[in-house]
Amino acid sequence: MNNLDALLLGIIQGLTEFLPVSSSGHLELGKAILGDTSVPEESLMFTVVVHFATALSTIVVFRKDIWEIITGLFKFKWNEETQFSTKIILSMLPAVIVGLFFEEELEALFGSNILLVGCMLIVTAILLWMADKAKDTQKKVSFSNAFVIGVSQAVAMIPGISRSGATISTSVLLGNDKSKAARFSFLMVIPLILGKIAKDILGGDLTTEGGNISVLIIGFLAAFIAGLFACTWMIKLVKKSKLSWFAIYCLIVGLIAIGFSLYNR
């Protein structure tokens, strides 16, 4: 992977993180098209770094919401902010369990396996189509809902399953308001990504051997800047637009990925 590849992949990450189209799936497709030959562990490292960049852009966009949550927590009361934080923690548990006990199996999936990505994009399309048919309500995310949404987030660690698509769809199918579902979906991933980065740094997993420092920096900056612009625009798009539009897109890209994979065998 050269610097231009990193720039393009970073932009792809920044633009696709906030739409229910699987940013990790698009990254794997991008790597395959650009001819990336990095081993699964190195490929996963780049993926984690650019996800960290978009997590930071999410923090910038949702800075007021995050500040309200933090100040609410320091009131040491069972208020709305404390309850919301508890729901976030509940939503993190499934992904943490998967990350701790199935890390090697997960890493093996990040190696430009575009056949898998194509199949999982079709699964994402089905989820989005089902959610689009669900009735919109004013219901808030409950504690039990938060855990179930967390399960869908853990499943979305597979490239091609959209994290936002899976979590928003699951939340909507549980009867929650689309706007509240989108807000919860984007905020719930922040501590998970930051925790993953901290774990990898402390464990020495995020190495920069092979002269890939510039690639990681360029990818990070591209994803962060693209994420800043995309987040404010795309979050509104997710809330207001029909999820079926994204379902059709995922279906088309998924079929193209499957065809590309079978053709190049």
Coordinates of C-alpha atoms in Angstrom, one line a residue:
M1 CA 0.0 0.0 0.0
N2 CA 1.5 3.3 -1.0
N3 CA 0.6 6.9 0.1
L4 CA -1.9 7.4 -2.7
D5 CA -3.7 4.2 -1.8
A6 CA -3.8 5.2 1.8
L7 CA -5.3 8.6 0.9
L8 CA -8.0 7.0 -1.2
L9 CA -8.8 4.3 1.4
G10 CA -8.9 7.0 4.1
I11 CA -11.4 9.0 2.1
I12 CA -13.5 5.9 1.5
Q13 CA -13.5 5.2 5.3
G14 CA -14.5 8.8 6.1
L15 CA -17.3 8.8 3.6
T16 CA -18.8 5.4 4.3
E17 CA -18.5 5.2 8.1
F18 CA -21.7 7.2 8.6
L19 CA -23.8 5.6 5.9
P20 CA -25.2 2.1 6.4
V21 CA -23.1 0.6 3.6
S22 CA -20.2 -1.0 5.6
S23 CA -17.0 1.1 5.7
S24 CA -14.9 -2.0 6.5
G25 CA -16.4 -3.8 3.5
H26 CA -15.6 -0.8 1.2
L27 CA -12.1 -0.7 2.6
E28 CA -11.6 -4.4 1.8
L29 CA -13.0 -3.9 -1.7
G30 CA -10.8 -0.8 -2.1
K31 CA -7.7 -2.8 -1.1
A32 CA -8.5 -5.6 -3.5
I33 CA -9.1 -3.2 -6.4
L34 CA -5.9 -1.3 -5.6
G35 CA -4.0 -4.5 -5.4
D36 CA -3.1 -4.3 -1.7
T37 CA -1.1 -7.4 -0.7
S38 CA -0.7 -6.7 3.1
V39 CA -1.2 -9.7 5.4
P40 CA -4.5 -9.8 7.4
E41 CA -2.9 -8.4 10.6
E42 CA -1.4 -5.4 8.7
S43 CA -4.6 -4.9 6.9
L44 CA -6.6 -4.9 10.1
M45 CA -4.1 -2.4 11.6
F46 CA -4.8 0.1 8.8
T47 CA -8.6 -0.5 9.2
V48 CA -8.4 0.1 13.0
V49 CA -6.4 3.4 12.5
V50 CA -8.8 4.9 10.0
H51 CA -11.8 3.8 12.2
F52 CA -10.1 5.6 15.0
A53 CA -9.9 8.7 12.8
T54 CA -13.6 8.7 12.1
A55 CA -14.3 8.1 15.8
L56 CA -12.5 11.3 16.5
S57 CA -14.5 13.1 13.9
T58 CA -17.7 11.7 15.5
I59 CA -16.5 13.2 18.8
V60 CA -16.1 16.6 17.2
V61 CA -19.5 16.5 15.6
F62 CA -21.3 15.2 18.7
R63 CA -19.2 17.2 21.2
K64 CA -22.2 18.9 22.7
D65 CA -24.0 15.6 23.3
I66 CA -20.9 14.1 24.7
W67 CA -20.3 17.0 27.0
E68 CA -23.9 16.8 28.3
I69 CA -23.4 13.1 29.0
I70 CA -20.1 13.8 30.9
T71 CA -21.5 16.6 33.0
G72 CA -24.6 14.6 33.7
L73 CA -22.5 11.7 35.0
F74 CA -20.7 13.9 37.5
K75 CA -24.0 14.8 39.1
F76 CA -23.9 11.2 40.5
K77 CA -27.6 10.7 40.0
W78 CA -29.7 8.2 38.1
N79 CA -30.5 10.8 35.5
E80 CA -31.0 10.5 31.8
E81 CA -27.2 10.9 31.1
T82 CA -26.3 8.1 33.5
Q83 CA -28.9 5.8 32.0
F84 CA -27.7 6.6 28.5
S85 CA -24.1 5.8 29.6
T86 CA -25.3 2.5 31.1
K87 CA -27.0 1.6 27.9
I88 CA -23.8 2.4 26.0
I89 CA -21.8 0.0 28.3
L90 CA -24.4 -2.7 27.8
S91 CA -24.2 -2.3 24.0
M92 CA -20.4 -2.7 24.2
L93 CA -20.4 -6.1 26.0
P94 CA -21.0 -8.4 23.0
A95 CA -18.3 -6.7 20.8
V96 CA -15.8 -6.8 23.7
I97 CA -16.5 -10.6 24.2
V98 CA -16.0 -11.2 20.5
G99 CA -12.8 -9.1 20.4
L100 CA -11.3 -10.9 23.4
F101 CA -12.1 -14.5 22.5
F102 CA -12.3 -14.5 18.6
E103 CA -9.6 -11.9 17.7
E104 CA -7.5 -14.3 15.5
E105 CA -10.6 -15.5 13.7
L106 CA -11.7 -11.9 13.1
E107 CA -8.2 -10.8 11.8
A108 CA -8.3 -13.6 9.3
L109 CA -11.4 -12.1 7.7
F110 CA -9.5 -8.9 6.9
G111 CA -7.5 -9.9 3.9
S112 CA -9.3 -8.6 0.8
N113 CA -11.8 -11.5 1.0
I114 CA -14.2 -9.8 -1.4
L115 CA -16.5 -12.8 -1.8
L116 CA -17.2 -12.7 1.9
V117 CA -17.7 -8.9 1.7
G118 CA -20.1 -9.3 -1.2
C119 CA -22.2 -11.8 0.6
M120 CA -22.3 -9.8 3.8
L121 CA -23.3 -6.6 1.9
I122 CA -26.3 -8.6 0.7
V123 CA -27.1 -9.4 4.3
T124 CA -26.8 -5.7 5.1
A125 CA -29.2 -4.9 2.2
I126 CA -31.8 -7.4 3.6
L127 CA -31.5 -5.8 7.1
L128 CA -32.0 -2.3 5.8
W129 CA -34.9 -3.3 3.6
M130 CA -36.7 -4.9 6.6
A131 CA -36.0 -1.9 8.8
D132 CA -37.4 0.4 6.1
K133 CA -40.7 -1.4 6.3
A134 CA -40.9 -0.9 10.1
K135 CA -43.1 1.7 11.6
D136 CA -41.4 4.8 12.9
T137 CA -42.2 5.5 16.6
Q138 CA -41.1 7.9 19.4
K139 CA -39.8 5.0 21.5
K140 CA -36.4 5.4 23.2
V141 CA -33.8 2.7 23.3
S142 CA -34.3 0.6 26.4
F143 CA -31.7 -1.3 28.4
S144 CA -32.6 -4.6 26.9
N145 CA -32.7 -3.0 23.4
A146 CA -29.2 -1.7 24.0
F147 CA -27.8 -5.2 24.6
V148 CA -29.5 -6.6 21.5
I149 CA -28.2 -3.7 19.4
G150 CA -24.8 -4.5 20.9
V151 CA -25.1 -8.0 19.5
S152 CA -25.8 -6.7 16.1
Q153 CA -22.7 -4.4 16.5
A154 CA -20.6 -7.5 17.3
V155 CA -21.9 -9.3 14.2
A156 CA -21.0 -6.2 12.2
M157 CA -17.3 -6.7 13.0
I158 CA -17.4 -9.0 9.9
P159 CA -16.4 -6.9 6.8
G160 CA -19.4 -6.2 4.7
I161 CA -21.9 -6.0 7.5
S162 CA -22.5 -2.3 8.1
R163 CA -22.1 -1.4 11.7
S164 CA -24.4 1.6 11.5
G165 CA -26.8 -0.3 9.2
A166 CA -27.0 -3.3 11.5
T167 CA -27.4 -1.3 14.7
I168 CA -29.9 1.2 13.3
S169 CA -31.9 -1.6 11.6
T170 CA -31.9 -3.6 14.8
S171 CA -33.0 -0.6 16.8
V172 CA -35.8 0.3 14.4
L173 CA -37.0 -3.3 14.2
L174 CA -37.2 -3.3 18.0
G175 CA -39.6 -0.4 17.6
N176 CA -37.3 2.6 18.3
D177 CA -37.5 6.0 16.7
K178 CA -35.1 6.3 13.7
S179 CA -33.6 9.6 14.9
K180 CA -32.9 8.2 18.3
A181 CA -31.6 5.0 16.8
A182 CA -29.1 6.9 14.6
R183 CA -27.9 9.0 17.5
F184 CA -27.4 5.9 19.7
S185 CA -25.7 4.0 16.8
F186 CA -23.1 6.7 16.2
L187 CA -22.3 7.4 19.9
M188 CA -22.1 3.7 21.0
V189 CA -19.1 3.0 18.8
I190 CA -16.8 5.8 20.2
P191 CA -15.8 4.0 23.4
L192 CA -15.5 0.7 21.6
I193 CA -13.0 2.0 19.1
L194 CA -11.0 4.0 21.7
G195 CA -10.9 0.9 23.9
K196 CA -9.7 -1.2 20.9
I197 CA -6.9 1.3 20.1
A198 CA -5.8 1.4 23.8
K199 CA -5.8 -2.4 24.0
D200 CA -3.7 -2.7 20.8
I201 CA -1.2 0.0 21.9
L202 CA -0.7 -1.5 25.4
G203 CA -0.5 -5.0 24.0
G204 CA 2.1 -4.0 21.3
D205 CA -0.2 -5.1 18.5
L206 CA -0.1 -1.9 16.5
T207 CA 3.4 -2.0 15.1
T208 CA 4.7 0.2 12.3
E209 CA 7.3 -2.3 10.9
G210 CA 8.0 -2.2 7.2
G211 CA 8.0 1.6 6.8
N212 CA 4.3 2.0 6.8
I213 CA 4.2 5.1 9.2
S214 CA 3.4 7.5 6.4
V215 CA 0.7 5.3 5.0
L216 CA -1.0 5.2 8.4
I217 CA -0.7 8.9 9.0
I218 CA -2.1 9.8 5.5
G219 CA -4.9 7.3 5.9
F220 CA -5.7 8.7 9.4
L221 CA -5.8 12.3 8.2
A222 CA -7.8 11.5 5.1
A223 CA -10.4 9.6 7.1
F224 CA -10.6 12.3 9.8
I225 CA -11.1 15.2 7.4
A226 CA -13.5 13.3 5.2
G227 CA -15.4 12.2 8.3
L228 CA -15.8 15.7 9.6
F229 CA -17.5 16.8 6.5
A230 CA -19.4 13.6 5.9
C231 CA -20.7 13.1 9.5
T232 CA -22.7 16.3 9.6
W233 CA -24.2 15.7 6.2
M234 CA -24.6 11.9 6.2
I235 CA -26.2 11.7 9.7
K236 CA -29.0 13.9 8.4
L237 CA -29.3 11.7 5.3
V238 CA -29.5 8.5 7.4
K239 CA -32.3 10.0 9.6
K240 CA -34.4 11.5 6.7
S241 CA -33.8 9.2 3.8
K242 CA -35.4 5.8 3.3
L243 CA -33.2 2.9 4.3
S244 CA -34.3 1.1 1.2
W245 CA -32.1 3.4 -0.9
F246 CA -29.0 2.1 0.9
A247 CA -30.4 -1.4 0.7
I248 CA -30.4 -1.2 -3.1
Y249 CA -26.9 0.2 -3.1
C250 CA -25.6 -2.6 -0.9
L251 CA -27.3 -5.2 -3.0
I252 CA -25.7 -3.8 -6.2
V253 CA -22.2 -3.5 -4.7
G254 CA -22.5 -6.9 -3.1
L255 CA -23.5 -8.6 -6.4
I256 CA -20.6 -6.8 -8.2
A257 CA -18.2 -7.9 -5.5
I258 CA -19.3 -11.5 -5.8
G259 CA -19.0 -11.4 -9.5
F260 CA -15.6 -9.8 -9.3
S261 CA -14.4 -12.4 -6.9
L262 CA -15.7 -15.4 -9.0
Y263 CA -14.3 -13.9 -12.2
N264 CA -10.8 -13.5 -10.7
R265 CA -10.6 -17.0 -9.3

